[in-house]
CSV table of C-alpha atoms in Angstrom, one decimal:
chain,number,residue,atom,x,y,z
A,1,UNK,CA,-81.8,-158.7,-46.8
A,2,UNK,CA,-79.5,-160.9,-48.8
A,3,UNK,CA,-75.9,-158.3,-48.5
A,4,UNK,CA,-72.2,-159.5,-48.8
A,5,UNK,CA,-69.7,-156.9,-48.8
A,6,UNK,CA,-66.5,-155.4,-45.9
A,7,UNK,CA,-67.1,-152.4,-44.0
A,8,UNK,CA,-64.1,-151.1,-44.1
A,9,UNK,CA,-60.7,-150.0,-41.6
A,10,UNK,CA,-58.6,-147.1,-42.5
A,11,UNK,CA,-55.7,-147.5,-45.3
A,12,UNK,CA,-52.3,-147.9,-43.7
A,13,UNK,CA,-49.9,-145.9,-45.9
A,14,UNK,CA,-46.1,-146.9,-45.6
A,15,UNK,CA,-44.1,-144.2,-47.9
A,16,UNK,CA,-40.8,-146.3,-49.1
A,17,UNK,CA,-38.6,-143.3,-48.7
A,18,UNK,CA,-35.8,-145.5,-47.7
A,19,UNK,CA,-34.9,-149.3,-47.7
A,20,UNK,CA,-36.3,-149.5,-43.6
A,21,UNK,CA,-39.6,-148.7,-44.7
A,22,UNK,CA,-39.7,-151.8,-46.4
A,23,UNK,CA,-39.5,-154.2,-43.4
A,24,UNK,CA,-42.6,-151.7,-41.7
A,25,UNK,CA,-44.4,-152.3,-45.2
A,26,UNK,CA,-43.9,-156.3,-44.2
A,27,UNK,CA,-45.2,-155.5,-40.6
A,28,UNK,CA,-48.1,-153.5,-41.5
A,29,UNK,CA,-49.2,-156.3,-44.0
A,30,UNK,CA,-48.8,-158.8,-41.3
A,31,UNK,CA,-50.9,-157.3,-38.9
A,32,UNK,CA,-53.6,-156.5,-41.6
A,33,UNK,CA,-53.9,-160.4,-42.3
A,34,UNK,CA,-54.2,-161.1,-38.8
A,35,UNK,CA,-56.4,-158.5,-38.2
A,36,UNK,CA,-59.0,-159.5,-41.2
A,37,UNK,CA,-59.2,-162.9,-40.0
A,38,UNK,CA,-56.5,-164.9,-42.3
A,39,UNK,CA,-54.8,-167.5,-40.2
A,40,UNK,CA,-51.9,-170.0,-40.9
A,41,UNK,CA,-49.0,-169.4,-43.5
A,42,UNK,CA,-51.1,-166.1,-44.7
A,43,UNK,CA,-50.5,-163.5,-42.5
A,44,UNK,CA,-46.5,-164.6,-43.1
A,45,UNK,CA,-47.3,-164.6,-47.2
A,46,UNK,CA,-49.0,-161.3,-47.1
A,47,UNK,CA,-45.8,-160.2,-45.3
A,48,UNK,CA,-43.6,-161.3,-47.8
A,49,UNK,CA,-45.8,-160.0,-51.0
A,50,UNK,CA,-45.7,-156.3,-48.9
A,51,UNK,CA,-41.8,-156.6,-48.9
A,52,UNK,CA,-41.6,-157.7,-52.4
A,53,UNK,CA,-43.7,-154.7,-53.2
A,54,UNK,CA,-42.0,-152.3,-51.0
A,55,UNK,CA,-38.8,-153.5,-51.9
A,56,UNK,CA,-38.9,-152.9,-55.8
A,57,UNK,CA,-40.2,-149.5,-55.3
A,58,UNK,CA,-37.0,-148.5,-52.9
A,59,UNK,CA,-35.0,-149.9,-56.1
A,60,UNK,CA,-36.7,-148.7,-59.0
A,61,UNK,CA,-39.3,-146.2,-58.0
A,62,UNK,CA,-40.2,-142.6,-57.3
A,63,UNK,CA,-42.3,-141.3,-54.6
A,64,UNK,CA,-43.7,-145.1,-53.9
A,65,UNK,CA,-46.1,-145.8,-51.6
A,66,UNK,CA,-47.4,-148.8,-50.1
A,67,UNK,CA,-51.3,-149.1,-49.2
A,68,UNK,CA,-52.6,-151.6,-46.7
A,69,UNK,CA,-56.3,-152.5,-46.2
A,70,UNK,CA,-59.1,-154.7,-46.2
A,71,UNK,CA,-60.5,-155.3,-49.2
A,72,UNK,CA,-63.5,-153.9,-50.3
A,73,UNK,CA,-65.8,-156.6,-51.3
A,74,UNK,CA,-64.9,-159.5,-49.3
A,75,UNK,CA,-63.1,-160.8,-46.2
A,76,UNK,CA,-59.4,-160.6,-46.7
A,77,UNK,CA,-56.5,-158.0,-47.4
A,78,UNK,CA,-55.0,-156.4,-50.1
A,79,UNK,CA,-51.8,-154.5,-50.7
A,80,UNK,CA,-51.6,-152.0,-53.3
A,81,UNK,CA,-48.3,-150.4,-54.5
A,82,UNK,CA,-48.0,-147.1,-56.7
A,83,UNK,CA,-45.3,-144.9,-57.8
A,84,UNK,CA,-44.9,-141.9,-60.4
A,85,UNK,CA,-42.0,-144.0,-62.5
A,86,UNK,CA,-40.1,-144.5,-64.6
A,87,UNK,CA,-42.5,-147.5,-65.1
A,88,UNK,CA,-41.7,-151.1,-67.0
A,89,UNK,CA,-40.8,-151.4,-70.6
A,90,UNK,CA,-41.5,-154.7,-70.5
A,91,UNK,CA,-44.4,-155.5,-68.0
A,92,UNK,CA,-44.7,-159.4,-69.6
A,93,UNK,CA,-40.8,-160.4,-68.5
A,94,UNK,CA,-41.2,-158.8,-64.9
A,95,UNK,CA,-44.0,-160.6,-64.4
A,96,UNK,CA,-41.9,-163.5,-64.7
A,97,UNK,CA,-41.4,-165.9,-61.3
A,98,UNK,CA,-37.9,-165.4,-60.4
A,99,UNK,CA,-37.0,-162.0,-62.8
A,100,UNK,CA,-35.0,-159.2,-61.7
A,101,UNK,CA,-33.2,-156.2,-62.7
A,102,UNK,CA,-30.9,-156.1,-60.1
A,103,UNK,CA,-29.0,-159.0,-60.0
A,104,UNK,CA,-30.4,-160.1,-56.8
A,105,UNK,CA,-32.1,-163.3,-55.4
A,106,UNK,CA,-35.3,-161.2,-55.5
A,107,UNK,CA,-38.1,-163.3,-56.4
A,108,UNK,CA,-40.2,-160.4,-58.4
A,109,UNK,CA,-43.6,-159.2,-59.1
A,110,UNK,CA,-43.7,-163.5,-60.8
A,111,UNK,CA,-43.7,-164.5,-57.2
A,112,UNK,CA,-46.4,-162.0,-56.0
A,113,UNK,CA,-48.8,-162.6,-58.6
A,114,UNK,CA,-48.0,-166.5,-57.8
A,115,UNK,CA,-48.8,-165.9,-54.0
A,116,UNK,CA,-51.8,-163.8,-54.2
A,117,UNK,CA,-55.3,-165.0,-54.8
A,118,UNK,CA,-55.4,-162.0,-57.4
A,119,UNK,CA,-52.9,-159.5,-58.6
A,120,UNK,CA,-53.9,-157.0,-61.1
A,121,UNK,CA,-50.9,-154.0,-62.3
A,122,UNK,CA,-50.8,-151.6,-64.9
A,123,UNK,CA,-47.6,-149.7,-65.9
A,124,UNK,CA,-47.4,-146.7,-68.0
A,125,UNK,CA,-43.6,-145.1,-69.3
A,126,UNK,CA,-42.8,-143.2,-67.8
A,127,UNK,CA,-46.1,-142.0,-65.7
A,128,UNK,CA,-45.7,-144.8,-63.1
A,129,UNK,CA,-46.9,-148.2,-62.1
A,130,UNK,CA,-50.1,-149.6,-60.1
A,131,UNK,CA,-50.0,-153.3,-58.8
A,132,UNK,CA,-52.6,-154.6,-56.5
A,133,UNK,CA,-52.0,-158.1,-54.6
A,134,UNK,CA,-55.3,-159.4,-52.9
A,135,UNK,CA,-54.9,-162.4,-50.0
A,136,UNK,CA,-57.9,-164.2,-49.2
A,137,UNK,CA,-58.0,-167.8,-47.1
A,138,UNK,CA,-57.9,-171.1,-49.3
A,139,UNK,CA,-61.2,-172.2,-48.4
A,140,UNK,CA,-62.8,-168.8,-50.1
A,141,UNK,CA,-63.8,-167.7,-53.1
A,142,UNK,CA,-61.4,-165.6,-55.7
A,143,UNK,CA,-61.8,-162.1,-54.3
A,144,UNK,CA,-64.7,-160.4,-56.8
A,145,UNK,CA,-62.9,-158.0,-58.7
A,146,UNK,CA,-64.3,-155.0,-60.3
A,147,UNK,CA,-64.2,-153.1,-56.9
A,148,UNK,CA,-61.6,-150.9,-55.1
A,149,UNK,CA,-61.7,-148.5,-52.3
A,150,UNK,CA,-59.1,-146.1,-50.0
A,151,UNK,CA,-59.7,-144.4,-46.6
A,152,UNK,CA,-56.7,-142.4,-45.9
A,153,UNK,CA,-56.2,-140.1,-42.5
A,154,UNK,CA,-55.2,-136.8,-42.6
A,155,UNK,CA,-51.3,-136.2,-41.9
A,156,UNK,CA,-50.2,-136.7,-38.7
A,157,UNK,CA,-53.9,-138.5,-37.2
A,158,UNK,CA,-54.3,-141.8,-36.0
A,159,UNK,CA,-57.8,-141.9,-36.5
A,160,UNK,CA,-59.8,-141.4,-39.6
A,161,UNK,CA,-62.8,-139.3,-40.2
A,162,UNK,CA,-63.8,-140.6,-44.0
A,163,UNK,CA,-65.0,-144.1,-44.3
A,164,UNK,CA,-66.5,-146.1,-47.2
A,165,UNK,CA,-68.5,-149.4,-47.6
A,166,UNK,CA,-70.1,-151.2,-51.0
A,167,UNK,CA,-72.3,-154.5,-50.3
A,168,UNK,CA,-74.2,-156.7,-52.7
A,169,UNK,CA,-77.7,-156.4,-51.9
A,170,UNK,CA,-80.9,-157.6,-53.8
A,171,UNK,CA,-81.6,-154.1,-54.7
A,172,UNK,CA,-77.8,-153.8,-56.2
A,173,UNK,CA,-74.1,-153.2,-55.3
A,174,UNK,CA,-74.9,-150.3,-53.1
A,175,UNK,CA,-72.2,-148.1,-51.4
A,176,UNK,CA,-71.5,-145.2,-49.2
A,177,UNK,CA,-68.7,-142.4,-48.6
A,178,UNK,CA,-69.1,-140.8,-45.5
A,179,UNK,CA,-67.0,-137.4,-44.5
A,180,UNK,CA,-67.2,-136.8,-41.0
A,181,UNK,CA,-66.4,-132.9,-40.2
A,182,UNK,CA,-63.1,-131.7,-39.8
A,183,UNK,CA,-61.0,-134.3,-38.2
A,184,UNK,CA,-59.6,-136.3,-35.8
A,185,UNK,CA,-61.4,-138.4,-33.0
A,186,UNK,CA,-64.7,-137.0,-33.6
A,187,UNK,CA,-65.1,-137.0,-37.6
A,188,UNK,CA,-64.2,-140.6,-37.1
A,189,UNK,CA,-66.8,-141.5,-34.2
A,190,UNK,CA,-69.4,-139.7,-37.1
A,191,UNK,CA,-68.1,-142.0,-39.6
A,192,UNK,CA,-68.2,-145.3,-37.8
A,193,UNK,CA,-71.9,-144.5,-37.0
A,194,UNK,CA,-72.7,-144.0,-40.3
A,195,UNK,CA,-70.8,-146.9,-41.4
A,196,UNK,CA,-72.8,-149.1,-38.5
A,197,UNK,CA,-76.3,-147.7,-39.8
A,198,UNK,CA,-75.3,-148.1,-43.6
A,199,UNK,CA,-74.9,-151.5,-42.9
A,200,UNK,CA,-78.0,-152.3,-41.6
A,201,UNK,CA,-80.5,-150.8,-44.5
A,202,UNK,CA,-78.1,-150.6,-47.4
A,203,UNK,CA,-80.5,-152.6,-49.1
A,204,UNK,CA,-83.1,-149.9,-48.6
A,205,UNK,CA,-84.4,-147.1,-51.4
A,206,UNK,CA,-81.5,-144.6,-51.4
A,207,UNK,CA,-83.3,-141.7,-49.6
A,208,UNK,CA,-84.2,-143.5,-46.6
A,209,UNK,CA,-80.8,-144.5,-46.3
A,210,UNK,CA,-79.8,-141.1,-46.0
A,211,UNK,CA,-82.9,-139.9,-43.7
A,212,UNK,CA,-81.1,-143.2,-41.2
A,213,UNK,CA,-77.8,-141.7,-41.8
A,214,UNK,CA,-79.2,-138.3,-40.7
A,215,UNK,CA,-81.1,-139.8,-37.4
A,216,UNK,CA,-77.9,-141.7,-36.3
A,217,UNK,CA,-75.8,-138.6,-36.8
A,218,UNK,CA,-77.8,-136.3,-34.3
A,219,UNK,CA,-75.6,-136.6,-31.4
A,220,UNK,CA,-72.5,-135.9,-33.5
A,221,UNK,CA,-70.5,-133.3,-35.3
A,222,UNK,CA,-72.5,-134.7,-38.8
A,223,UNK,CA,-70.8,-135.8,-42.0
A,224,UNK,CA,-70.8,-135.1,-45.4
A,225,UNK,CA,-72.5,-138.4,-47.2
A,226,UNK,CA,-72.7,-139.8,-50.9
A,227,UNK,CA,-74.9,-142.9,-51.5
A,228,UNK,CA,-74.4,-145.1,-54.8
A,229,UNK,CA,-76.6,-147.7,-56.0
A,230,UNK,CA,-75.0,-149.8,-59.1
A,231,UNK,CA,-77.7,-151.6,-61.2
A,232,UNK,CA,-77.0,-152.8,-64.5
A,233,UNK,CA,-77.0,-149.7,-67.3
A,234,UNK,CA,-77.2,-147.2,-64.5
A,235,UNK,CA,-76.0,-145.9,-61.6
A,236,UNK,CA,-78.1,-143.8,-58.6
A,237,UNK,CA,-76.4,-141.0,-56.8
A,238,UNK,CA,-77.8,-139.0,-54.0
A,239,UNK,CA,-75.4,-136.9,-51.7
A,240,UNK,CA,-75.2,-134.2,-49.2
A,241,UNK,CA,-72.4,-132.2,-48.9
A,242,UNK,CA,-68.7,-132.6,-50.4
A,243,UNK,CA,-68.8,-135.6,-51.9
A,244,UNK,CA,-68.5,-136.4,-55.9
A,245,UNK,CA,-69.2,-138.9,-58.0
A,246,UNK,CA,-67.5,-139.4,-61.9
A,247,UNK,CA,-68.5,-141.9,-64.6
A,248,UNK,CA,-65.3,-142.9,-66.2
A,249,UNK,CA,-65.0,-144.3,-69.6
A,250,UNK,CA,-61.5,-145.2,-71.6
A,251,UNK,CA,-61.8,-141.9,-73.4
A,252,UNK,CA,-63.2,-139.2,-71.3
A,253,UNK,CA,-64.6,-138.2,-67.6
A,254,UNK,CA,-68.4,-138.2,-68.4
A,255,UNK,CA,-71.7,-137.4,-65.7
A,256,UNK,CA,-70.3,-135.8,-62.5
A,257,UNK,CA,-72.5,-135.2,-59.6
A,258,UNK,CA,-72.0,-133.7,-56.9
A,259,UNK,CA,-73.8,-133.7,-53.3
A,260,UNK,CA,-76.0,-130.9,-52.6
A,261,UNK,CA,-75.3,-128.7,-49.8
A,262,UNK,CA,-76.3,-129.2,-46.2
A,263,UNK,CA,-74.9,-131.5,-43.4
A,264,UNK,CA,-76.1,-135.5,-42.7
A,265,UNK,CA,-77.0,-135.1,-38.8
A,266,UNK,CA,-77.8,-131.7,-38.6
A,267,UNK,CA,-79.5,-129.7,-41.9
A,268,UNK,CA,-80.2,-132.6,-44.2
A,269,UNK,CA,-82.0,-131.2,-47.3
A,270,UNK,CA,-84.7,-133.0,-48.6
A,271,UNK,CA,-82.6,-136.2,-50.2
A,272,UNK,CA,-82.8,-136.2,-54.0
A,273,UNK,CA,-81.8,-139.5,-56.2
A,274,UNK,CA,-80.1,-138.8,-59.3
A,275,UNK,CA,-79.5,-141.4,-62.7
A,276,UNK,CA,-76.1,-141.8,-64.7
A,277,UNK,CA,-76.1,-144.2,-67.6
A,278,UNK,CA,-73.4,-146.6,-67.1
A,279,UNK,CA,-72.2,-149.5,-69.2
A,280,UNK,CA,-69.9,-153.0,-68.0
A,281,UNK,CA,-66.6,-151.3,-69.9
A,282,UNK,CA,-67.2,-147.7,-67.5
A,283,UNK,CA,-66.2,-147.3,-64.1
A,284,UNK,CA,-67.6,-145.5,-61.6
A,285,UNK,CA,-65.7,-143.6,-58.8
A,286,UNK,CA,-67.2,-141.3,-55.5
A,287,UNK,CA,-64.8,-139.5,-53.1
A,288,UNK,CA,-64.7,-137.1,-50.4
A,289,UNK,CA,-63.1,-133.8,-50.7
A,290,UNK,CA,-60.1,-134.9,-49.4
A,291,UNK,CA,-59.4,-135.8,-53.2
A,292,UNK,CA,-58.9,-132.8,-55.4
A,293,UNK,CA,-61.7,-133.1,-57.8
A,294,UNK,CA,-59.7,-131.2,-60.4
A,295,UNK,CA,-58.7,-134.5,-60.9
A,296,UNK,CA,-61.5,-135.3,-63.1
A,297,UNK,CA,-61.9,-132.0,-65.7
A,298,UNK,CA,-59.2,-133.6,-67.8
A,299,UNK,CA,-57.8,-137.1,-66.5
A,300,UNK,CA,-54.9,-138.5,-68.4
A,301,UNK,CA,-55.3,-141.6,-70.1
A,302,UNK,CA,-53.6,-143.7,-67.7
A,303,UNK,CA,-56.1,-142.7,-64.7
A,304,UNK,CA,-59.0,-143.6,-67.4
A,305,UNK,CA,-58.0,-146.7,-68.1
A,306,UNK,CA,-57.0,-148.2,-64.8
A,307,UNK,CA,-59.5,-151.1,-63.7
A,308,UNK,CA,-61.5,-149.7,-60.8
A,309,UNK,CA,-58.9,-152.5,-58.3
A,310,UNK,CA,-56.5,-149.4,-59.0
A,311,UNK,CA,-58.4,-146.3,-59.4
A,312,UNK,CA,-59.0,-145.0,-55.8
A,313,UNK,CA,-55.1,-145.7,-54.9
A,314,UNK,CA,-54.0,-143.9,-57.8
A,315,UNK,CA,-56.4,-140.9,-57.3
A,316,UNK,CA,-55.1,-140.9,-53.7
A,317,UNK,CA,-51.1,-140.4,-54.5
A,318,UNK,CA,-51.7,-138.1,-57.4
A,319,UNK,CA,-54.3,-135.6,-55.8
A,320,UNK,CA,-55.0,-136.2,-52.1
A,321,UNK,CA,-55.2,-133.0,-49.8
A,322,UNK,CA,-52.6,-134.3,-47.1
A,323,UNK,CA,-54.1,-132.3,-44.4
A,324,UNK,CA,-57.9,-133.7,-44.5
A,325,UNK,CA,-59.1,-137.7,-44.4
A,326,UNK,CA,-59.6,-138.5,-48.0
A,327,UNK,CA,-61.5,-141.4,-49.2
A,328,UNK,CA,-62.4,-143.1,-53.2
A,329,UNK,CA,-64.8,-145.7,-53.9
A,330,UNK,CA,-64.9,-147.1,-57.4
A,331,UNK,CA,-67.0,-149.6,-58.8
A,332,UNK,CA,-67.0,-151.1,-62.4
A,333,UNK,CA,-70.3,-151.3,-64.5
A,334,UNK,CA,-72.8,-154.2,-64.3
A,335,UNK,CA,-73.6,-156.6,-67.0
């Protein structure tokens, strides 16, 4: 098997409700370097890029929110920042090194974008903003873009009970949501096993990927599970349970699938493999229940044209279900 891709850790989430959170936004990102491996200046520079983040939202913002996590495609971190406005008239000058609004010394989103190995942000007036700085180490490759993921526990858990993956395998970008039951310790011991099997056949045909799943879920409280496999002009869905997917285009939410009913680990029906068409210019995003899927009978044109970096955070501030683990995957279309 010839695979390359990050299982992932949970999403630290650091609400900037008020000017302290922005020093915990700074810690968080810190301790995310360090845990994903980045050594030297960078866990100090992901640390600052988190505070520059946090800090414009506690000036500018409402309802901001800072995600932390690994990224989704390779080794390193990323730090995502969304808000619900007022948004920047003029995205060009604050992407300026050294501009501000506020007569500080700030540096400004110039200084992130300078920092980061990439750093994609789209603004909308007066819907809200989405920036996404991604850290990787010097001697790596630009992270791959074209890929963006959240895995978010439920309010007031330490542990989380979704989990997602994608890897690059010879049979295609292949990825996996996985919903453990409820939640809590034991939806996330379901989910890390099904994130350890995933990663060992993930370049197998989609079906017996989920009949693995199913075996390694027998001693647990089972999971809901989608499986996507990303080829060029297509995409191949095959879920059990409470997970979606969506086909996105700039216009309009097109094929949506959803998983059929039963439970991976204890009443797995027999796993079917379903085609969407997908272009390069579509995007296409799976999630767990713990995102409303009202979300995608009539998306606004913001969500629709956000690159798939930015999707899953922006799904996940707009429409999560606070009280259960949500969890978004989205991938961009193949050439």
């Amino acid at each position: 098997m010839n695979s390359h891709g990050y299982a992932r850790l949970p999403t630290a989430q650091i609400p900037i409700d008020h000017y302290s959170a922005v020093h915990l936004a700074a810690t968080r990102a810190r301790e995310a370097a360090v845990h994903c491996g980045l050594a030297g200046a960078l866990p100090d520079k992901a640390a600052a890029v988190a505070s520059e983040l946090a800090s414009n939202l506690d000036k500018h913002a409402t309802d901001g929110i800072v995600y932390v996590q690994p990224l989704a495609l390779d080794a390193g971190l990323e730090i995502i920042a969304v808000d619900r406005g007022p948004g920047m008239e003029r995205l060009d000058r604050c992407l300026a090194d050294g501009f501000t609004t506020t007569g500080t010394l700030g540096t400004g989103l110039g200084a992130v974008k300078r920092v980061a190995s990439a750093f994609v942000v789209r603004t909308q007036v007066p819907g809200g903003t989405v920036a996404a700085a991604r850290i990787t180490a010097a001697d790596q490759a630009p992270p791959r873009p074209g890929a963006g993921a959240v895995c978010l526990p439920a309010d007031g858990e330490q542990e989380c009970g979704d989990g997602c993956a994608v890897f690059d395998t010879d049979a295609g970008r292949t990825a996996v949501v996985v919903d453990g039951l409820g939640h809590g310790g034991e939806a996330a011991r379901a989910a890390r096993g099904a994130l350890r099997t995933f990663r060992g056949v993930c370049d197998r045909p989609l079906a017996e990927i989920m009949n693995a799943l199913h075996r390694a879920l027998r001693h647990t409280r089972g999971a809901a599970v989608g499986l996507l496999r990303l080829r060029p002009e297509a995409a191949e869905f095959c879920g059990v349970g409470n997970v979606r997917l969506c086909v996105l285009s700039r216009d309009a939410a097109h094929r949506r699938l959803d998983g059929r009913p039963g439970i991976v680990g204890w009443n797995l029906p027999t796993p079917h493999v379903r085609s969407a068409p997908v272009t390069p210019h579509q995007v296409v995003v799976m999630h767990s229940d713990g995102i409303e899927g009202r979300w995608s009978h009539d998306p606004s044109p913001f969500l629709l044209r956000l690159p798939a970096e930015l999707l899953p955070a922006a799904l996940a501030h707009r429409y999560r279900r606070s009280r259960d683990d949500a969890s978004a995957l989205s991938l961009t279309g193949l050439r």
